[in-house]
Tab-separated table of C-alpha atoms in Angstrom:
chain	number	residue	atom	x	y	z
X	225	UNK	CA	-33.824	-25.049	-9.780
X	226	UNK	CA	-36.894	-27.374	-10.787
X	227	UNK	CA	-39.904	-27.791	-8.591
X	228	UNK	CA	-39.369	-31.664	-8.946
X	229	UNK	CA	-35.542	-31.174	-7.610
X	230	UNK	CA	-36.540	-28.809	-4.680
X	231	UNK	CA	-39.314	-31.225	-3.612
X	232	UNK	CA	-37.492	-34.527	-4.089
X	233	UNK	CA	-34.400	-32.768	-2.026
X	234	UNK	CA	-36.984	-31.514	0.586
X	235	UNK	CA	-38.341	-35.625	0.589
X	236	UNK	CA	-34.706	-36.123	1.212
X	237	UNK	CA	-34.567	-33.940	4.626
X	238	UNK	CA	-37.726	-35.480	5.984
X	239	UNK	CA	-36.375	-38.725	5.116
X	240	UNK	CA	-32.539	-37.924	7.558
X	241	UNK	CA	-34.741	-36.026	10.313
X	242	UNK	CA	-37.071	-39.200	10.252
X	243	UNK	CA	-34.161	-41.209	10.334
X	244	UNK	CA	-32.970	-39.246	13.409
X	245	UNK	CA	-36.039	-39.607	14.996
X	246	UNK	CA	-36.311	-43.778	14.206
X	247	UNK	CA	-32.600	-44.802	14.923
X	248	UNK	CA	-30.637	-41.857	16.742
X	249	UNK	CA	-28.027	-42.798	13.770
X	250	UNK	CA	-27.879	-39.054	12.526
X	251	UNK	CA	-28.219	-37.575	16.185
X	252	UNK	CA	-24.974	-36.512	15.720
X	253	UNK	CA	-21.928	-35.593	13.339
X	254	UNK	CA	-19.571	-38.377	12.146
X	255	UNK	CA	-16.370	-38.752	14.238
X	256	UNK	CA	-14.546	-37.722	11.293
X	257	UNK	CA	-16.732	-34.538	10.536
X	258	UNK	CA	-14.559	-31.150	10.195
X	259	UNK	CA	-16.470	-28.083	11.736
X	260	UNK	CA	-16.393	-24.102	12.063
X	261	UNK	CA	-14.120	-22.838	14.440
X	262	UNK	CA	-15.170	-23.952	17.999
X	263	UNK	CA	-17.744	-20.865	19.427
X	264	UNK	CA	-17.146	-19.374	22.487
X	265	UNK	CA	-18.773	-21.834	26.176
X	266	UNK	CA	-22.175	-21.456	27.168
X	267	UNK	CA	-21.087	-19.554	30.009
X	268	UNK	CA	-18.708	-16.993	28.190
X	269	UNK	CA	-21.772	-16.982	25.742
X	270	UNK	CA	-23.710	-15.864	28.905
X	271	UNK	CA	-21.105	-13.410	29.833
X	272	UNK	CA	-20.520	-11.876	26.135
X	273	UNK	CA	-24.836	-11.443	25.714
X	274	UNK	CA	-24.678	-9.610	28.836
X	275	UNK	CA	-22.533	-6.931	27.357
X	276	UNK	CA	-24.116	-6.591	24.004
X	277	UNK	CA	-26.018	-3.765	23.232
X	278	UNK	CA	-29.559	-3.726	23.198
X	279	UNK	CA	-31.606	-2.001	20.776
X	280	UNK	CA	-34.562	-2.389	18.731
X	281	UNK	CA	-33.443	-3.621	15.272
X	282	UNK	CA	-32.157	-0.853	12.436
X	283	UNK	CA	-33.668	-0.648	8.765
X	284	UNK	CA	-33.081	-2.263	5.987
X	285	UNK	CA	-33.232	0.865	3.686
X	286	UNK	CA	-30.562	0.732	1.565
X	287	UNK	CA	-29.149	-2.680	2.439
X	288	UNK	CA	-27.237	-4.991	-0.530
X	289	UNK	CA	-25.834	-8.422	-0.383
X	290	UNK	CA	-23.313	-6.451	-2.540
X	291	UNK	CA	-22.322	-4.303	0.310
X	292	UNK	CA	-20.757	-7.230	1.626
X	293	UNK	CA	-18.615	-8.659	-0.867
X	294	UNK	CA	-18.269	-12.780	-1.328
X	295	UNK	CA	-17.283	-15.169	-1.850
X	296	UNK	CA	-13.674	-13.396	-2.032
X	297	UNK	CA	-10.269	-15.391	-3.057
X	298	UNK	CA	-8.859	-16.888	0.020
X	299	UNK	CA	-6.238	-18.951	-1.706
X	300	UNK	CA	-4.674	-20.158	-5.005
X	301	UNK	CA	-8.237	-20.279	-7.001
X	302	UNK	CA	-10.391	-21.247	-4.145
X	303	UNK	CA	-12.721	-19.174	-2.596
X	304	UNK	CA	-14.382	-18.809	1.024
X	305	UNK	CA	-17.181	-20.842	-0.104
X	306	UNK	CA	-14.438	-24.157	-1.374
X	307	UNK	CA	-12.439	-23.427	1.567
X	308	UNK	CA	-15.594	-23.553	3.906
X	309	UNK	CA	-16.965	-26.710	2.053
X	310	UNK	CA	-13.800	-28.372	2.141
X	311	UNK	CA	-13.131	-27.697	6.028
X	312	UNK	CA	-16.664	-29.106	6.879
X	313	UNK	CA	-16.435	-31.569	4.236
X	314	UNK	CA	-15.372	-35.554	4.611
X	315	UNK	CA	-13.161	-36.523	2.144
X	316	UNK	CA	-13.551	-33.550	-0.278
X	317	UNK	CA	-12.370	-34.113	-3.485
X	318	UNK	CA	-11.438	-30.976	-5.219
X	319	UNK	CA	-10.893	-30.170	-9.556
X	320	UNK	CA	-7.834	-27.829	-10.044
X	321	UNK	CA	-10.353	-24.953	-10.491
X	322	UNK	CA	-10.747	-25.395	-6.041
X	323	UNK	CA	-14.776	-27.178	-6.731
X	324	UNK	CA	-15.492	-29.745	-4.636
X	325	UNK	CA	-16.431	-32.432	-7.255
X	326	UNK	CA	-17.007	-35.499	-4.406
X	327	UNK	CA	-17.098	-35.838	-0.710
X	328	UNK	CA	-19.782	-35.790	1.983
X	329	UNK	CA	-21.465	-33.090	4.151
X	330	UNK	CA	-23.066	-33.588	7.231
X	331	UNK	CA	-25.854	-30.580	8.064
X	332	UNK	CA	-25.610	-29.549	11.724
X	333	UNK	CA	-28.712	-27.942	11.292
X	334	UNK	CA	-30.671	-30.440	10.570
X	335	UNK	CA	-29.060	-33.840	10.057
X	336	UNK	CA	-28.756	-34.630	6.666
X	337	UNK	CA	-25.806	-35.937	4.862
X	338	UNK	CA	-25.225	-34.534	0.982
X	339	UNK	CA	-22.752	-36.029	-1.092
X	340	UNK	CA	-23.554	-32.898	-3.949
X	341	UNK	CA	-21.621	-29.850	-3.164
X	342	UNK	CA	-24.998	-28.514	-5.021
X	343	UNK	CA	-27.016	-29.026	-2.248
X	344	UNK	CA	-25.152	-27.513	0.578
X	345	UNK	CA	-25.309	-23.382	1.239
X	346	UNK	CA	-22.706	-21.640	3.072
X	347	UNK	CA	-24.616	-19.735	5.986
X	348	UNK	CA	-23.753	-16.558	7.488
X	349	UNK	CA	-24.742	-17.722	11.130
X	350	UNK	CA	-25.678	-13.947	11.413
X	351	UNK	CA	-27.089	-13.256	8.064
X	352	UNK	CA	-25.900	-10.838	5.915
X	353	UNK	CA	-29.061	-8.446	5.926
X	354	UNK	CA	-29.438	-8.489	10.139
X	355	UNK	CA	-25.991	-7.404	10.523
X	356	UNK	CA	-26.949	-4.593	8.223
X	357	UNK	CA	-29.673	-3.820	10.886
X	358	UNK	CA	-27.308	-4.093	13.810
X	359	UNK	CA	-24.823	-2.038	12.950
X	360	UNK	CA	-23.091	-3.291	9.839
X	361	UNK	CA	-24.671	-0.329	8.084
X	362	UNK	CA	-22.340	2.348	9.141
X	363	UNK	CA	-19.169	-0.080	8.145
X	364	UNK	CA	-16.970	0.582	5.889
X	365	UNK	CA	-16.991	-2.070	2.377
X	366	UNK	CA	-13.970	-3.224	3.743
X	367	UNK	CA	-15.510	-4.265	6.834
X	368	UNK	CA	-18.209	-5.819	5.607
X	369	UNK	CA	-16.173	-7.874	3.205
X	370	UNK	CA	-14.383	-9.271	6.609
X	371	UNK	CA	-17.929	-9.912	8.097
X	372	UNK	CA	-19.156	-11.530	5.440
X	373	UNK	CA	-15.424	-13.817	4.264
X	374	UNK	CA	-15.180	-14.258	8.595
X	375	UNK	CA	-13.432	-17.901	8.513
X	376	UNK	CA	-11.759	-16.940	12.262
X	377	UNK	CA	-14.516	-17.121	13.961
X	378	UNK	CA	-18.011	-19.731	13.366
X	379	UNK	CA	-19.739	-17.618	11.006
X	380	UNK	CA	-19.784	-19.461	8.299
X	381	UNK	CA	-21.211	-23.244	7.967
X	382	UNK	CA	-22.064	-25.737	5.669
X	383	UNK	CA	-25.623	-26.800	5.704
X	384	UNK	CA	-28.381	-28.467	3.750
X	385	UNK	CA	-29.347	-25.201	0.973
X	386	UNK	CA	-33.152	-25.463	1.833
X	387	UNK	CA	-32.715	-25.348	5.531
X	388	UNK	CA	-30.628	-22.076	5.084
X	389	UNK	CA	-32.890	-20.860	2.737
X	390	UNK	CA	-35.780	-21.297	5.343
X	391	UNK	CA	-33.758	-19.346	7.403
X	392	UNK	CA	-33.315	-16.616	5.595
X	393	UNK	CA	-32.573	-13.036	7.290
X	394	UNK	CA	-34.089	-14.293	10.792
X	395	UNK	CA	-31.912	-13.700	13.943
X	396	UNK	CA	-32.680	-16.672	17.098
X	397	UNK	CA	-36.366	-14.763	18.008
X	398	UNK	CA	-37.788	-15.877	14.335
X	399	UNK	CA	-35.289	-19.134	13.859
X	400	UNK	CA	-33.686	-21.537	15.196
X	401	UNK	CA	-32.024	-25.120	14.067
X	402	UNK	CA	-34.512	-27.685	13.286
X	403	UNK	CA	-32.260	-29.998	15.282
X	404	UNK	CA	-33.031	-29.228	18.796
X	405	UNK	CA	-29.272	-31.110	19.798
X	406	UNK	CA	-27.632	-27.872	17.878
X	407	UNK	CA	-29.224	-25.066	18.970
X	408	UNK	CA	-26.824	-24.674	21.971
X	409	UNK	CA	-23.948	-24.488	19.839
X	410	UNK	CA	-25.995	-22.214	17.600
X	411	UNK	CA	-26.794	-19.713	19.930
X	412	UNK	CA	-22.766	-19.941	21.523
X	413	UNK	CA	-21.600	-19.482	17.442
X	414	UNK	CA	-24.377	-16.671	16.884
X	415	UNK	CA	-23.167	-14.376	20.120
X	416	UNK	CA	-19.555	-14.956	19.854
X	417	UNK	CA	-19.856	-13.135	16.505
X	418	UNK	CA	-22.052	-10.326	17.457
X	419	UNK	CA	-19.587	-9.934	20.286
X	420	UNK	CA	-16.485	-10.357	18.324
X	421	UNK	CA	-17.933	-7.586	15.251
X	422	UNK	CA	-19.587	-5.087	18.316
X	423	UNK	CA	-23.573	-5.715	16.590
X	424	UNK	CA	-26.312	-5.220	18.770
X	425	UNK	CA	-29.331	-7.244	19.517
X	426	UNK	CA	-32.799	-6.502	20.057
X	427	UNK	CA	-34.709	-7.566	23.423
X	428	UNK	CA	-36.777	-10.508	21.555
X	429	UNK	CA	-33.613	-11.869	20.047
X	430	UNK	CA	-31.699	-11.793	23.232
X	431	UNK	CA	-34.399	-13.139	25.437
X	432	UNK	CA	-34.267	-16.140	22.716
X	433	UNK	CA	-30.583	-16.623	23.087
X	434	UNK	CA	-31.052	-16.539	27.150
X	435	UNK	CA	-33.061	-18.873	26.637
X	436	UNK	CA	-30.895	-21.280	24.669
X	437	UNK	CA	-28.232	-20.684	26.679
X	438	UNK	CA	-29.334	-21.319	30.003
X	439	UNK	CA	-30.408	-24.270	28.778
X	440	UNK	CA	-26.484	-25.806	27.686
């Protein structure tokens, strides 16, 4: 990717989030916007942190993005990342190869609205590399191919490809949304997977999610 395209796309974010700061027009999703599987209430959120084990985070000797195979076939000739960008997608157009070739994304995570499937990333809400460090490690391939293909539970997202990429491997301690209205949701969608996939959590990362939560 060019330097020009990165920067005029990163111009582009500033530009929503300003937006959202000026009008309150991109506060929140369109009416029409699909979404990940609803996460778990604040106060089951609460419940399920409570139980989580608490540990300080693993290693990441030996750790792949190949250990967790994706994007796998999920039907016909599209693949987890088409299906995901079609369910959070308006008006996804789609070639007979499954790409999306025209429709519009809305980023939850920070406001912006794409019309280029280019410029949207799928996110693993818990990335990839921290559920290596929580557990994930002493899966099986299988397993990890689940994890990382999870389209039962809101793991997976459609979001602006810089803002995921600025998120990188960090669990709620490091990161969190850039829009503040989201982070509640964030932090209900991050714990209902741990939960769901048994991971663990270190103290920083669930004092951050306490946080969050008691704040819904």
């Amino acid at each position: 990717m060019s330097a020009v395209r990165v920067y005029a796309r990163r111009i582009a974010v500033l530009a929503a989030s300003a937006a959202v700061t000026a009008t309150g027009l991109l506060a929140t999703a369109p009416a029409a916007q699909a979404a990940p599987p609803t996460p778990v209430s604040a106060a089951t959120a609460r419940t399920y942190l409570s139980s989580l084990t608490v540990k300080a985070e693993g290693s990441s000797t030996g750790y792949s993005r190949d250990l967790f195979p994706h994007w796998i076939t999920q039907s016909g000739a599209c693949n987890t990342r088409e299906v995901v960008l079609k369910r959070d997608g308006v008006n996804v157009v789609t070639d007979s190869n499954c790409a999306a070739v025209s429709g519009s994304w809305f980023s939850e995570y920070d406001g912006a609205t794409w019309t280029l499937a280019s410029d949207i990333d799928i996110d693993h809400v818990i990335p990839l590399a921290e559920a290596w460090r929580s557990g994930a490690n002493s899966w099986t391939t299988s397993q990890r191919q689940s994890f990382a293909n999870d389209l039962t539970r809101p793991q997976l997202i459609a979001v602006t490809d810089n803002v995921n990429q600025s998120k990188g491997d960090q669990d709620p301690a490091e990161w969190l949304p850039p829009r503040t209205s989201y982070r509640c949701t964030y932090a209900r969608m991050w714990v209902h997977v741990k939960y769901h996939w048994n991971l663990s959590v270190d103290s920083a990362e669930k004092s951050a999610l306490q946080s969050v939560l008691n704040g819904c």
